[in-house]
Short mmCIF file of C-alpha atoms in Angstrom, two decimals:
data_model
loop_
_atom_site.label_atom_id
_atom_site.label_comp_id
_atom_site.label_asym_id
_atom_site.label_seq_id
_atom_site.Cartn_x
_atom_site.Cartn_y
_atom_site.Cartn_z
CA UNK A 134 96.59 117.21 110.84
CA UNK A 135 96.88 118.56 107.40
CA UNK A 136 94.45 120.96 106.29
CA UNK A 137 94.04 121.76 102.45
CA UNK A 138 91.66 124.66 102.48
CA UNK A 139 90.31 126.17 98.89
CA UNK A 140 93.59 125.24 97.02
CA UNK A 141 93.60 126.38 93.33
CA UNK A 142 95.81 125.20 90.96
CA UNK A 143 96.70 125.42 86.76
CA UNK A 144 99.08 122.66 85.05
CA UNK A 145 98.72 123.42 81.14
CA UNK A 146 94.98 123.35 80.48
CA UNK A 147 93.88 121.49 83.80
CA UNK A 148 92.33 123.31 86.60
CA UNK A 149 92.21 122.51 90.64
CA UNK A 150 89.60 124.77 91.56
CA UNK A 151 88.60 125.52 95.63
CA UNK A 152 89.65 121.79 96.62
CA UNK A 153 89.34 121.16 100.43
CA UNK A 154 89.62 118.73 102.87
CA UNK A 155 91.20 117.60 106.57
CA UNK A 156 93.44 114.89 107.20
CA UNK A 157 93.37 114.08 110.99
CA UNK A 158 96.41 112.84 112.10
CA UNK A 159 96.61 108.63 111.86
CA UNK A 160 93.39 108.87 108.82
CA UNK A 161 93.76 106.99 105.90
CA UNK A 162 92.08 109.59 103.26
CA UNK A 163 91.56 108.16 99.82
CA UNK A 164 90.78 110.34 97.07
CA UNK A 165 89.10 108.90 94.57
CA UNK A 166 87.94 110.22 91.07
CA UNK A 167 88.84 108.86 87.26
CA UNK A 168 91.57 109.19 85.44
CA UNK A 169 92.12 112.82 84.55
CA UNK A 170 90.24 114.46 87.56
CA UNK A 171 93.51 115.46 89.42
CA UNK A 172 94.05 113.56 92.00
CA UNK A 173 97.81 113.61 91.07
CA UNK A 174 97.70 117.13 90.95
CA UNK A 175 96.50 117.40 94.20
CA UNK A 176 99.58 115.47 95.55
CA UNK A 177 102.12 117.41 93.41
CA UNK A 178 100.75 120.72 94.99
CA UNK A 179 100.71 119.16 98.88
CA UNK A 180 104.35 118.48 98.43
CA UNK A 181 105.47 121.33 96.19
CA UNK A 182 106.28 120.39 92.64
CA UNK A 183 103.16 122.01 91.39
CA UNK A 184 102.63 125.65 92.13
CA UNK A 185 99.20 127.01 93.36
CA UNK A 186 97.10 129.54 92.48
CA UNK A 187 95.49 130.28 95.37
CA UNK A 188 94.31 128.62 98.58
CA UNK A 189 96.40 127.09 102.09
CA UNK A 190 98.06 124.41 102.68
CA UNK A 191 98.43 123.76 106.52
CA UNK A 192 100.68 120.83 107.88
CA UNK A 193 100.10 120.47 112.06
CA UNK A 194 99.46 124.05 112.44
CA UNK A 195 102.22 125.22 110.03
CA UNK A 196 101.56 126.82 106.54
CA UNK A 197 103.94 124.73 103.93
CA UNK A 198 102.70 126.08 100.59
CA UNK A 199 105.85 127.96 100.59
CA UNK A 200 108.21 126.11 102.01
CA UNK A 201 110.97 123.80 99.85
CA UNK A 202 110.05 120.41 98.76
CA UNK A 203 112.63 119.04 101.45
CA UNK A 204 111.19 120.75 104.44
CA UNK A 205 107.31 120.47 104.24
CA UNK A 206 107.11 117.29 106.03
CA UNK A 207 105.25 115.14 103.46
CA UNK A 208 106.52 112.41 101.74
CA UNK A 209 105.36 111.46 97.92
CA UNK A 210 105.77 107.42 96.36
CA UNK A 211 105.29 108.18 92.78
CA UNK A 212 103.32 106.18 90.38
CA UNK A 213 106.26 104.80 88.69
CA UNK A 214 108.16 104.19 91.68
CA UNK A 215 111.02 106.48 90.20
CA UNK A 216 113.56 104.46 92.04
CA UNK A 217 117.33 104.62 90.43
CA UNK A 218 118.48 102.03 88.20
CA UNK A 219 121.69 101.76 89.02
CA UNK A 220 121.85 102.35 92.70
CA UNK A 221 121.08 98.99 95.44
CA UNK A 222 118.46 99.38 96.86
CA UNK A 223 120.60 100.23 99.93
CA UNK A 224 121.51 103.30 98.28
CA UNK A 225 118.13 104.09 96.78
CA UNK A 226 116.60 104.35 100.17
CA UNK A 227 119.77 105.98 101.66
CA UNK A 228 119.43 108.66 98.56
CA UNK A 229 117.32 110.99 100.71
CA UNK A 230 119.31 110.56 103.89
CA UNK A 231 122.77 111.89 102.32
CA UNK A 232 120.93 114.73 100.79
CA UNK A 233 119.63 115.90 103.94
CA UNK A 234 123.51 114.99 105.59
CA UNK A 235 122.80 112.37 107.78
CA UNK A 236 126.13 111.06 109.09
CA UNK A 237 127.23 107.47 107.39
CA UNK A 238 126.18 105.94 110.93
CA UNK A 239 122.74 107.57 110.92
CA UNK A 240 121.93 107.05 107.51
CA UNK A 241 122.55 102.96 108.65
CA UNK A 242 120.61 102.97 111.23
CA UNK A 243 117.68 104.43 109.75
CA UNK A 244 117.95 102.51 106.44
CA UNK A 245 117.85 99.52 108.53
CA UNK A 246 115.32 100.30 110.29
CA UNK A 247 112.86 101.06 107.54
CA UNK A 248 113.66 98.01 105.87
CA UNK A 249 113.37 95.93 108.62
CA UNK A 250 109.97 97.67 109.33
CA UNK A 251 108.82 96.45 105.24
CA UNK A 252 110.40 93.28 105.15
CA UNK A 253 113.32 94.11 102.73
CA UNK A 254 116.66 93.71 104.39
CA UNK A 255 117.25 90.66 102.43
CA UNK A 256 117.17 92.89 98.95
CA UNK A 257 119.59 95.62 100.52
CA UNK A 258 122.48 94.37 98.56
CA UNK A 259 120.11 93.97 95.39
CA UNK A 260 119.43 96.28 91.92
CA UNK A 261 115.95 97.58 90.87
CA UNK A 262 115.98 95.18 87.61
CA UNK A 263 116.11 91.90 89.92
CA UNK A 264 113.30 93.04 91.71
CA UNK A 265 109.17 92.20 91.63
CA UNK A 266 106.94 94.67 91.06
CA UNK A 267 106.05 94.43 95.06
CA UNK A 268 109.52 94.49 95.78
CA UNK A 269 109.96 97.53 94.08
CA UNK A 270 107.25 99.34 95.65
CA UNK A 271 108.25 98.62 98.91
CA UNK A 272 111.34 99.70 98.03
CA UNK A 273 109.67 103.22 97.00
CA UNK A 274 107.99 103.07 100.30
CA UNK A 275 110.80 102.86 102.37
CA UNK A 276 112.81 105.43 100.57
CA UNK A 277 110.20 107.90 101.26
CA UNK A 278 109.83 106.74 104.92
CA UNK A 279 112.73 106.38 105.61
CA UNK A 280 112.96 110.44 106.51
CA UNK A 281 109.78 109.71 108.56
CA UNK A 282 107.21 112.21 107.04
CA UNK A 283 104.39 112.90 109.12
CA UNK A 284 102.10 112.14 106.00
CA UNK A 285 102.80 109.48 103.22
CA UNK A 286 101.39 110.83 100.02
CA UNK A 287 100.76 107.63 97.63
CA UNK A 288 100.03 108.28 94.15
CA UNK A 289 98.17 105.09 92.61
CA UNK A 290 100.32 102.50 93.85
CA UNK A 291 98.69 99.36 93.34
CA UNK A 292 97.73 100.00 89.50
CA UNK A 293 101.08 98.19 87.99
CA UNK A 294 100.80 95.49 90.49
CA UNK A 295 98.99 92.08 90.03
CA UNK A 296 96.04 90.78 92.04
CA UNK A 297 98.47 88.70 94.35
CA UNK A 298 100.78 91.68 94.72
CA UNK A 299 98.52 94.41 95.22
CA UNK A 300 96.73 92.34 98.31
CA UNK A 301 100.53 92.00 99.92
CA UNK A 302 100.68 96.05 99.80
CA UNK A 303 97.72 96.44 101.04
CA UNK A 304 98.36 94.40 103.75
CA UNK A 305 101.76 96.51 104.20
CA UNK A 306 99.53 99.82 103.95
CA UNK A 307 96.86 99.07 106.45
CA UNK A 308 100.09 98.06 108.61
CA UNK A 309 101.88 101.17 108.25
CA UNK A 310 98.50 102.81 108.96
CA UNK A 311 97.87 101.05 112.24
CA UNK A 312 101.31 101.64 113.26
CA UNK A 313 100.46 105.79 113.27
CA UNK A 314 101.36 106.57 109.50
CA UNK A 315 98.61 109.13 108.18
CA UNK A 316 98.43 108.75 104.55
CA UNK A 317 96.48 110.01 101.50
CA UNK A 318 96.33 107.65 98.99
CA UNK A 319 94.56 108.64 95.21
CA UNK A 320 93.33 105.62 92.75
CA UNK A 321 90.51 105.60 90.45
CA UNK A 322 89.55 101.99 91.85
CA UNK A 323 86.38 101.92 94.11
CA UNK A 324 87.47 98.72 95.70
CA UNK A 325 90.83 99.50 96.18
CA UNK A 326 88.81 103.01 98.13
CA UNK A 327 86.76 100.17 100.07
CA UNK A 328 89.33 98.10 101.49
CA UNK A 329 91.76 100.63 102.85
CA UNK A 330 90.18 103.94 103.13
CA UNK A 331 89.01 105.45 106.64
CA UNK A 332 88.05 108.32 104.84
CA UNK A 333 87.14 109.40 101.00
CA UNK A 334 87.17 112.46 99.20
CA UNK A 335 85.63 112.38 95.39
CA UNK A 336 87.31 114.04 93.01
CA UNK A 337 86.03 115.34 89.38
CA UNK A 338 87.55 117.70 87.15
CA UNK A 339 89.53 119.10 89.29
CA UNK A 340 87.15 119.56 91.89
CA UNK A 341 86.02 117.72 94.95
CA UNK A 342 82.37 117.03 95.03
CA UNK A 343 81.85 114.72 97.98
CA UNK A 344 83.68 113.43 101.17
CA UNK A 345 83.04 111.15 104.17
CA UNK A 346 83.46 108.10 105.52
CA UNK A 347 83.16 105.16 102.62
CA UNK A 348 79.57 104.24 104.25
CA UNK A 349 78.30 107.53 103.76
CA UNK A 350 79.87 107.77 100.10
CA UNK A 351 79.28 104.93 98.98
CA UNK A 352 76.03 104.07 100.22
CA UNK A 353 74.76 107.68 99.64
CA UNK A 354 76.16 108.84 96.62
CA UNK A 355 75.51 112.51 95.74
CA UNK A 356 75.39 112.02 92.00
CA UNK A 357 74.78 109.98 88.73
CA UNK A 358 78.60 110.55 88.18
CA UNK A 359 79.50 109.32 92.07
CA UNK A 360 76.97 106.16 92.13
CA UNK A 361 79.03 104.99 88.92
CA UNK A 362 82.25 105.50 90.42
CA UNK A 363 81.42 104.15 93.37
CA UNK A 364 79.90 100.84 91.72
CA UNK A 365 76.48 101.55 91.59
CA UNK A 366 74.96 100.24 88.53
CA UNK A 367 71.28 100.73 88.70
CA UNK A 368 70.39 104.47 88.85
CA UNK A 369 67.62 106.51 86.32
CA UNK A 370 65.93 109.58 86.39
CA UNK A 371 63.00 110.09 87.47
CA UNK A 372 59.97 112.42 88.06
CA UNK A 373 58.65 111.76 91.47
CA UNK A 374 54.31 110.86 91.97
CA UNK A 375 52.93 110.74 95.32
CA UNK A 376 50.48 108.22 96.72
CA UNK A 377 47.59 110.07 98.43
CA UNK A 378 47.80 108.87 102.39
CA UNK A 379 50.67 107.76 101.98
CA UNK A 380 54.64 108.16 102.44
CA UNK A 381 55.16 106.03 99.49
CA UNK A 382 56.46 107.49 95.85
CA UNK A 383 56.74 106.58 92.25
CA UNK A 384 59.12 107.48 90.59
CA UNK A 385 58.42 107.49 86.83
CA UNK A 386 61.91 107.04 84.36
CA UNK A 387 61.82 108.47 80.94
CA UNK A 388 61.00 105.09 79.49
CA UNK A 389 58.38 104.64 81.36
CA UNK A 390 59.32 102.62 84.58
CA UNK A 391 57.44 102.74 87.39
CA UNK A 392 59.75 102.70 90.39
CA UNK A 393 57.88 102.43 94.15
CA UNK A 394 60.00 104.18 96.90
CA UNK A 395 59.85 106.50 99.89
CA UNK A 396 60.73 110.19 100.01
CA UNK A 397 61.03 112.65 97.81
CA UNK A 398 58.53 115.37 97.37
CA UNK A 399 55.70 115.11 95.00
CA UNK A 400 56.43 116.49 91.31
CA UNK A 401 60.01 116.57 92.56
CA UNK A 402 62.88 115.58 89.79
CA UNK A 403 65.89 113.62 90.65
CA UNK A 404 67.29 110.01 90.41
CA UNK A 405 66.73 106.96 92.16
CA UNK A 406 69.85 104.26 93.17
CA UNK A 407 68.68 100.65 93.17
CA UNK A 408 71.88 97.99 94.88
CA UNK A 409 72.03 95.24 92.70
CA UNK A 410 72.58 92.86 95.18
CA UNK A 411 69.17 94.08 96.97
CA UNK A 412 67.11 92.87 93.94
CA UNK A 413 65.36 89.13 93.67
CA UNK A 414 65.28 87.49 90.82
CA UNK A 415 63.33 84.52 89.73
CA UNK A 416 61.87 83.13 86.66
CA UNK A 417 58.30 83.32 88.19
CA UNK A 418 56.36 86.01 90.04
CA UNK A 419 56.58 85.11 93.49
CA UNK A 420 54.09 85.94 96.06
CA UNK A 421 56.62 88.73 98.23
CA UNK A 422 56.22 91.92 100.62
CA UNK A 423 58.27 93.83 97.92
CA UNK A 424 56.43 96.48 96.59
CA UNK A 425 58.20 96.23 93.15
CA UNK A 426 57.82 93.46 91.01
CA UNK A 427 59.02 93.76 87.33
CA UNK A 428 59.17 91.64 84.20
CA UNK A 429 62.18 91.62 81.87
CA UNK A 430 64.15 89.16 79.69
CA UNK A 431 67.72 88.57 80.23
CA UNK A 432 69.83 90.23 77.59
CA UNK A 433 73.57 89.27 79.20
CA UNK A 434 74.83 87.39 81.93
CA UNK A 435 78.31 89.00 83.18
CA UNK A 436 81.22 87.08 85.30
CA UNK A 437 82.29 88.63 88.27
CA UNK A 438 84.26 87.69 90.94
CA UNK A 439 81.37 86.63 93.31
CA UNK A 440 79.24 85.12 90.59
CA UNK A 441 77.38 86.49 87.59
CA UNK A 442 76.23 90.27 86.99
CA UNK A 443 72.90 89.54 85.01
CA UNK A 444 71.70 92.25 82.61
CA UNK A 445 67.74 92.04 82.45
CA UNK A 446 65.89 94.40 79.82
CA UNK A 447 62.55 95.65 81.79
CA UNK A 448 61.89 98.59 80.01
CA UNK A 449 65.45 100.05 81.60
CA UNK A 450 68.42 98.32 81.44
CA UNK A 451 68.60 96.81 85.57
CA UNK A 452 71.59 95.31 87.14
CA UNK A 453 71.08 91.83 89.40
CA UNK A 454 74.19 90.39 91.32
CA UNK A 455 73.29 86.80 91.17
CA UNK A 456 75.25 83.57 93.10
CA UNK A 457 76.68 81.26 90.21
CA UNK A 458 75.09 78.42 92.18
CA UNK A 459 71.73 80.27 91.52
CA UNK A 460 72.23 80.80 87.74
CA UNK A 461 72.64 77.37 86.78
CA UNK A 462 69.42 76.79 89.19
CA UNK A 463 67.59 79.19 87.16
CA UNK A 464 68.75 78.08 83.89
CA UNK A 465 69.32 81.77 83.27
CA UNK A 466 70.44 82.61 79.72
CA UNK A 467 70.23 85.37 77.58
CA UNK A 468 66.52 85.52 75.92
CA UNK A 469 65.23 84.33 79.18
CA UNK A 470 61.72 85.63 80.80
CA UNK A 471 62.26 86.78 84.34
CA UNK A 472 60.89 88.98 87.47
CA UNK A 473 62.90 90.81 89.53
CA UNK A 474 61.38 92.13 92.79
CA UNK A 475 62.91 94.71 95.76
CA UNK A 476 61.46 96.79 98.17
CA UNK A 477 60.74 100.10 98.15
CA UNK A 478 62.88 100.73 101.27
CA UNK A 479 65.65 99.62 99.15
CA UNK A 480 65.80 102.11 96.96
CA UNK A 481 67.62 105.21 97.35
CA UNK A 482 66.09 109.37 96.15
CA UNK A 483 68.89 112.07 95.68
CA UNK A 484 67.02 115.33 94.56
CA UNK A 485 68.45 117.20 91.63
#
């Protein structure tokens, strides 16, 4: 398990301040946070190029902060790859092994090993320069497994790679993951979070402000600045109104919504989370159970990979994931009338 407990950290201006958080052994921890919040930094310091401040650093029961880069036990696949030009990629992976003197024979066997293990032998014998951009990273990946770590620090690694590329590593990730491989993994993109994290730890200005599972962090976002992050388009302040003899709210935005939900106590402040794909949309008020039923006009209608993103002006801005087989039904166009209905129990009250 590796336990980073109140680390503190300065690099220039930029601050880590009191970040914690447990990595059980075999978890797949993704932090998550935009670019600039430091989830780099937070990697550099677990394996030793950045110096802390203040705070532990505990790897299986051992304290590392002060131990060399070559002896903590974590292993660190830079951005870049930072592979050697000039080397094979035999040689790039065996780099590590002849600095720690591994015999010629040992430094074979485990070289072969680890790129059996990724699916490489076949570019042994090849340079970096003939190589695709998933090539290369496994390459990385097997250079800094190929010492066996017991946890594989990743720093963005799908961002240079294209769509088809970055669903092969993936693959390769979750494998090594299955296989016993704990790893902490940082990226700034929430789906890349979704599809591989066990675990997620949100990171912002240098300090981490939520963590859990990705069901409780993504469906239960702490924040404004988390529910965007995390994909959530539809959130507003409100001022909280209570029904008399009853558990249902309103929640009243600045502009004047009126938003029907439960919880929350009454005159409370705070913001309410509405899932786009949990709202109806139609071009006529239909006769529903959902207590919220709201006229807008269409102002943009938004590709997206599983159909349209429609933009609807109802007094707030709202966000409706609609089927593309369902727009062209609709005849929905910008300058369109519509209603959009959800239920109350669909939408979501964080205090604050």
């Amino acid at each position: 398990m590796l336990t980073v407990k109140n680390l503190s950290a300065e690099l220039g201006e930029f601050k880590l301040e009191g970040v914690s958080f447990e990595v059980p052994k075999g978890d797949y921890l993704v932090l998550l946070g935009p670019s600039g919040a430091g989830k780099s930094v937070v990697l550099e310091a677990i394996v030793g190029l950045v110096p802390i401040t203040k705070g532990t650093i505990i790897l299986n029961g051992r304290n590392i902060e002060r131990e060399s880069v070559q002896h903590r036990g974590v292993g660190l696949v830079f951005q870049d790859f930072a592979v050697f030009p000039h080397l094979t990629v035999r040689a790039n992976i065996g780099y590590p092994l002849k600095a720690a003197g591994f015999s010629k024979v040992e430094a074979e066997e485990a070289i072969n090993a680890v790129a059996t293990k990724l699916a490489i032998v076949h570019l042994l014998h090849r340079k970096p320069d003939t190589l695709s951009g998933g090539e290369l990273q496994r390459v990385a990946i097997a250079r800094t497994l190929v010492l066996k770590p017991l946890i594989l620090l990743l720093d963005e690694p799908l961002s240079s790679l294209d769509a088809q590329l970055r669903s092969e590593i993936r693959a390769l990730l979750r494998q090594l993951n299955r296989e016993g491989q704990t790893i902490v993994h940082v990226t700034h993109d929430y789906e890349e979070a979704i599809s591989l994290a066990k675990n997620v730890a949100i990171i912002h200005k240098g300090v981490i402000v939520q963590t859990g599972n990705p069901k409780q962090v993504f469906q239960n976002p702490k924040s404004p600045f988390i529910a965007e992050l995390t994909g959530v388009r539809n959130f507003f302040d409100v001022k909280v109104r209570s029904v008399t003899g009853s558990d249902l709210r309103h929640g009243v935005t600045p502009k004047g919504l009126d938003i029907k939900f439960y919880g929350g106590a009454n005159g409370a402040s705070g913001y309410i989370l509405i899932d786009d794909k949990s709202i109806f949309l139609s071009v006529q008020q239909t006769d529903t159970s959902a207590l919220n039923s709201i006229m807008g006009e269409v102002v943009e209608v938004i590709p997206s990979r599983i159909g349209c993103e429609v933009v609807v002006d109802a007094i707030e801005k709202i966000f409706v994931a609609v089927t593309s087989e369902s727009l062209d039904h609709l005849g929905i166009v910008p300058g369109k009338s519509v209603w959009l209905a959800f239920k109350a129990s669909s939408v979501r009250f964080i205090e604050g």
